[in-house]
JSON list of C-alpha atoms in Angstrom, two decimals:
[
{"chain": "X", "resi": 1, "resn": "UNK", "atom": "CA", "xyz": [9.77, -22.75, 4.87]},
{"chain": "X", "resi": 2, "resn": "UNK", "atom": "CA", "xyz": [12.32, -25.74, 5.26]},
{"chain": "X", "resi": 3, "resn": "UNK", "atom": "CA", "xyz": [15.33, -24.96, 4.33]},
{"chain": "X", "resi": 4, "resn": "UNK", "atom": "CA", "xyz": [18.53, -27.13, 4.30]},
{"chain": "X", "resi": 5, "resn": "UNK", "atom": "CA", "xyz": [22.43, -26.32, 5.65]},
{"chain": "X", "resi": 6, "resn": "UNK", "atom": "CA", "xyz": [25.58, -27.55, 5.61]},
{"chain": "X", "resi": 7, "resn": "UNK", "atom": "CA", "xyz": [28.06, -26.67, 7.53]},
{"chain": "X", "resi": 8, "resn": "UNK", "atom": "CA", "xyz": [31.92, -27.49, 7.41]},
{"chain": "X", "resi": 9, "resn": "UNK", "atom": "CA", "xyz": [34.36, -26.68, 9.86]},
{"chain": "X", "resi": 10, "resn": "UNK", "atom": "CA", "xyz": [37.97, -27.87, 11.75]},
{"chain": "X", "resi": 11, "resn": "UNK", "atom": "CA", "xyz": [36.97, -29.07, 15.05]},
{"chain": "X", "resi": 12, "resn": "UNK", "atom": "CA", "xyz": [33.73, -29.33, 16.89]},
{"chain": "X", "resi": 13, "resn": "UNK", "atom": "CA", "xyz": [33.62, -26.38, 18.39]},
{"chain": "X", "resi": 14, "resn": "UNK", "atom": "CA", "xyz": [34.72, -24.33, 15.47]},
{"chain": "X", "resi": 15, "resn": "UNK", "atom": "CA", "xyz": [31.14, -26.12, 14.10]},
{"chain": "X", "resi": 16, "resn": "UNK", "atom": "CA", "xyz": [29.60, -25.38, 16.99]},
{"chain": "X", "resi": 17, "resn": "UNK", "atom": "CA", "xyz": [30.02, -21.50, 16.64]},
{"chain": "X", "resi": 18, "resn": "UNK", "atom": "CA", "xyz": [29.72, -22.00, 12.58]},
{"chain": "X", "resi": 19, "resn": "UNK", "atom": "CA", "xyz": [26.25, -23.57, 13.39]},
{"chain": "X", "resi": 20, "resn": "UNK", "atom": "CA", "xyz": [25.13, -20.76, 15.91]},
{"chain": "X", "resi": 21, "resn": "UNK", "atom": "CA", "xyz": [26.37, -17.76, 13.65]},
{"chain": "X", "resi": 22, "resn": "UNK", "atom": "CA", "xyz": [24.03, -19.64, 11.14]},
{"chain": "X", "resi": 23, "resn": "UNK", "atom": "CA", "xyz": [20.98, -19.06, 13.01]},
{"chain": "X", "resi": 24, "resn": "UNK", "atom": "CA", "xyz": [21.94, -15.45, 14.08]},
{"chain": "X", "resi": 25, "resn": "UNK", "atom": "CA", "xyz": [22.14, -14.83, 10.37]},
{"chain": "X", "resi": 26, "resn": "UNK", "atom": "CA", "xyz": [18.59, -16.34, 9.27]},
{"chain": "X", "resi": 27, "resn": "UNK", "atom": "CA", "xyz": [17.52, -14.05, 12.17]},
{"chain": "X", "resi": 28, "resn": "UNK", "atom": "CA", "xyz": [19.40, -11.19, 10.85]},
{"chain": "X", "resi": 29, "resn": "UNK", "atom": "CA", "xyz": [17.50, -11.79, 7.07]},
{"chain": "X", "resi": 30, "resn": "UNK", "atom": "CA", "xyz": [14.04, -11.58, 9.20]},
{"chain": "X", "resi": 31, "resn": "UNK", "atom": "CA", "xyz": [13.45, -15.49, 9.89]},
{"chain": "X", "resi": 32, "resn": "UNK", "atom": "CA", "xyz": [12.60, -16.67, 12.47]},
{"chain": "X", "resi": 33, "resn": "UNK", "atom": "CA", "xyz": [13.38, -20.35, 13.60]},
{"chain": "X", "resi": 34, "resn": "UNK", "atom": "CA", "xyz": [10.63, -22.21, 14.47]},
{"chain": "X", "resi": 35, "resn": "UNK", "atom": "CA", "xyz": [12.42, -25.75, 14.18]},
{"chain": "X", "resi": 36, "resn": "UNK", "atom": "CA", "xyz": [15.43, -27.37, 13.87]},
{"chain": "X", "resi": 37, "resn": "UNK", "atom": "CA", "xyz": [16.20, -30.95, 12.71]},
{"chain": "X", "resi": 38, "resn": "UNK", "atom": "CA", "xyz": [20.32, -32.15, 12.64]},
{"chain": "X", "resi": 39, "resn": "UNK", "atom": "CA", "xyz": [20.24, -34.92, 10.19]},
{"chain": "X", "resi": 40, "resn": "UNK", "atom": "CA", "xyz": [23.87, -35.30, 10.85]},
{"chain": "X", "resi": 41, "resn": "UNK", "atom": "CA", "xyz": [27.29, -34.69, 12.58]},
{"chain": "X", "resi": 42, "resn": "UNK", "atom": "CA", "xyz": [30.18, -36.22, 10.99]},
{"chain": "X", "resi": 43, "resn": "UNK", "atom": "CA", "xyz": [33.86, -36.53, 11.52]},
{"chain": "X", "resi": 44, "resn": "UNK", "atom": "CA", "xyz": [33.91, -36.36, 15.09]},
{"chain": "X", "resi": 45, "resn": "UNK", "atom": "CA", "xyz": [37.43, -38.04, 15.46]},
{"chain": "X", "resi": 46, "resn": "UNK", "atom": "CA", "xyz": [39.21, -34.80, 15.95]},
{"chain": "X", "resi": 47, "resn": "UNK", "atom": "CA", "xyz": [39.51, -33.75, 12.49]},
{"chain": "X", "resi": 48, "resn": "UNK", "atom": "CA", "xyz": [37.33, -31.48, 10.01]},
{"chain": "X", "resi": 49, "resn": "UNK", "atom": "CA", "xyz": [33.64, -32.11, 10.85]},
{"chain": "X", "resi": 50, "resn": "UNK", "atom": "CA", "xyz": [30.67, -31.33, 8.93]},
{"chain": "X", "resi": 51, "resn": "UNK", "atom": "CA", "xyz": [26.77, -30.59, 10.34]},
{"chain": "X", "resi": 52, "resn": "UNK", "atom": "CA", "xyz": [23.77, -31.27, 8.03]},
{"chain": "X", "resi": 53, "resn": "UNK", "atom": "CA", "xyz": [20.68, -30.00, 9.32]},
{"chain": "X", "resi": 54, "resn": "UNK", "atom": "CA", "xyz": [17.03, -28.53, 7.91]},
{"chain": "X", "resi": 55, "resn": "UNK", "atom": "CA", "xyz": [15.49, -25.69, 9.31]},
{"chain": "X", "resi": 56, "resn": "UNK", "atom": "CA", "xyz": [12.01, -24.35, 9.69]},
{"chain": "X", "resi": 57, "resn": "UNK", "atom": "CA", "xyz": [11.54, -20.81, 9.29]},
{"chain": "X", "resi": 58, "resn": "UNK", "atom": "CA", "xyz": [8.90, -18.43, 9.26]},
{"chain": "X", "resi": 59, "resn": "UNK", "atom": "CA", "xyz": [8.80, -14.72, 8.57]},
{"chain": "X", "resi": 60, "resn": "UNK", "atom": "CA", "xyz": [8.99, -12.08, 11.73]},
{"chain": "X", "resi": 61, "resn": "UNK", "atom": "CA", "xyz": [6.09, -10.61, 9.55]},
{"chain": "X", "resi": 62, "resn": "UNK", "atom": "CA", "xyz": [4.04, -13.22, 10.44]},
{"chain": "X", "resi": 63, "resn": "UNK", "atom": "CA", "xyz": [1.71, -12.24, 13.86]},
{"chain": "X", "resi": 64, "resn": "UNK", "atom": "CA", "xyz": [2.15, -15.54, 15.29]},
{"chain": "X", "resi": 65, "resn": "UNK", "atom": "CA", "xyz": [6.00, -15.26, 15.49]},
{"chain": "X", "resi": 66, "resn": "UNK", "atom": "CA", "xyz": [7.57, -12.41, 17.08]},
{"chain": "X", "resi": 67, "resn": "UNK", "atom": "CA", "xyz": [11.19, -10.90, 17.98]},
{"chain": "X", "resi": 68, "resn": "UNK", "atom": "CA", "xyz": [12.83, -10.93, 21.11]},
{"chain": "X", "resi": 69, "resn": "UNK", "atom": "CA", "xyz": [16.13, -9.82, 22.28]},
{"chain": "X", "resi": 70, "resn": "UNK", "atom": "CA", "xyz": [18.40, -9.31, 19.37]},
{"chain": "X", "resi": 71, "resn": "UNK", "atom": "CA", "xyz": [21.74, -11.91, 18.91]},
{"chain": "X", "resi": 72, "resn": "UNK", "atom": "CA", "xyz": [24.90, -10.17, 17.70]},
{"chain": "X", "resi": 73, "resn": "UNK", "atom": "CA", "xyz": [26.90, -13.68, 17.34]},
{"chain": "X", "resi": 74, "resn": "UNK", "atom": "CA", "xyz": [28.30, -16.22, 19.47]},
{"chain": "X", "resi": 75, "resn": "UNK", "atom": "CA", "xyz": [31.27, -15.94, 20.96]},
{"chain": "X", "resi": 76, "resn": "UNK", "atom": "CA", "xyz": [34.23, -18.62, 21.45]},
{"chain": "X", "resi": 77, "resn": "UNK", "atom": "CA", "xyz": [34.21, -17.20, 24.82]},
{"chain": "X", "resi": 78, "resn": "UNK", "atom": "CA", "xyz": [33.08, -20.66, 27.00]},
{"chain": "X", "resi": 79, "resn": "UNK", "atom": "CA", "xyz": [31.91, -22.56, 23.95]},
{"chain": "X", "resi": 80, "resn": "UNK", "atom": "CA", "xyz": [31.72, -26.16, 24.65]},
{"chain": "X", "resi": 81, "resn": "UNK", "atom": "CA", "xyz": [30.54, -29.27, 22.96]},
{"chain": "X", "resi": 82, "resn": "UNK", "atom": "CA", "xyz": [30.51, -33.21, 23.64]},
{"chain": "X", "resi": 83, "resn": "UNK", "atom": "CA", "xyz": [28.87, -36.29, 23.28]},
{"chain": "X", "resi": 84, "resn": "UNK", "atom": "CA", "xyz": [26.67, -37.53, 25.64]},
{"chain": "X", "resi": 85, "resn": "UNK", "atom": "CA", "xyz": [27.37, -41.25, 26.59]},
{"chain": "X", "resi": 86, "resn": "UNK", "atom": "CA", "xyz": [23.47, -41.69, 26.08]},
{"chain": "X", "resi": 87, "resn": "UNK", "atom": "CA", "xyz": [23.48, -40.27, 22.50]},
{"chain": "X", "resi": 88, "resn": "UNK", "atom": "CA", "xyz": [23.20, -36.73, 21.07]},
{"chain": "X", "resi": 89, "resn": "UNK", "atom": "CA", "xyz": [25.31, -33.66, 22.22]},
{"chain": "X", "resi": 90, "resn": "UNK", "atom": "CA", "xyz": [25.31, -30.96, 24.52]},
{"chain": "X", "resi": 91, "resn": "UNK", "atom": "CA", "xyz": [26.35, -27.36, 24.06]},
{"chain": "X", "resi": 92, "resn": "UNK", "atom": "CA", "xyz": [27.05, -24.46, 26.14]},
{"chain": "X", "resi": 93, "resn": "UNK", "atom": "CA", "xyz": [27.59, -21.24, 24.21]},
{"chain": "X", "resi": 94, "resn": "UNK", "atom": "CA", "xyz": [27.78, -17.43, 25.25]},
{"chain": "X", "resi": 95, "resn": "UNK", "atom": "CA", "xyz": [26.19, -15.10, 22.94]},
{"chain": "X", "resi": 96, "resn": "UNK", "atom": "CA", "xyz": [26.33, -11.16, 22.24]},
{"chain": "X", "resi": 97, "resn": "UNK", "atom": "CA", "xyz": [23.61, -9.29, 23.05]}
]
């Protein structure tokens, strides 16, 4: 199942924990994430940024997909994001297990 976000936030990495607390929670409602596509970032001039982004999902009920180790949330705790001079992004995140 595709399903579209949006996501709004101050700063980047306030987005970048907004975005990974988004995929605990479609994990927490019993999907699991199968594929990820970020249409966009924007606003990354050091004021509010959005995310736009479609995931695929797929029920833990399914046999081919199965649960792991279970995600509390992320934590701000080390949370980093930037732009890579090549394009994209890169980010390092802690999470609660």
């Amino acid at each position: 199942v595709e399903r579209p976000i949006s996501l709004e936030a101050r700063d980047l990495v306030g987005l970048a924990y907004t975005w990974l607390n988004e995929l605990v929670a479609r994990i927490d409602l019993g999907e699991a994430i199968v594929d990820v596509w970020v249409e966009a970032i924007e606003g990354t001039d050091g004021g509010p940024v959005a995310l736009r982004a479609v995931l695929t999902t797929a029920s833990f009920r399914d046999r081919r997909v199965r649960r792991r180790e279970s995600v509390q949330s992320a934590t701000y705790h080390g949370l980093e994001i930037s732009q890579r001079s090549g394009g994209g992004w890169r980010l390092t995140a802690y999470l609660d297990v």
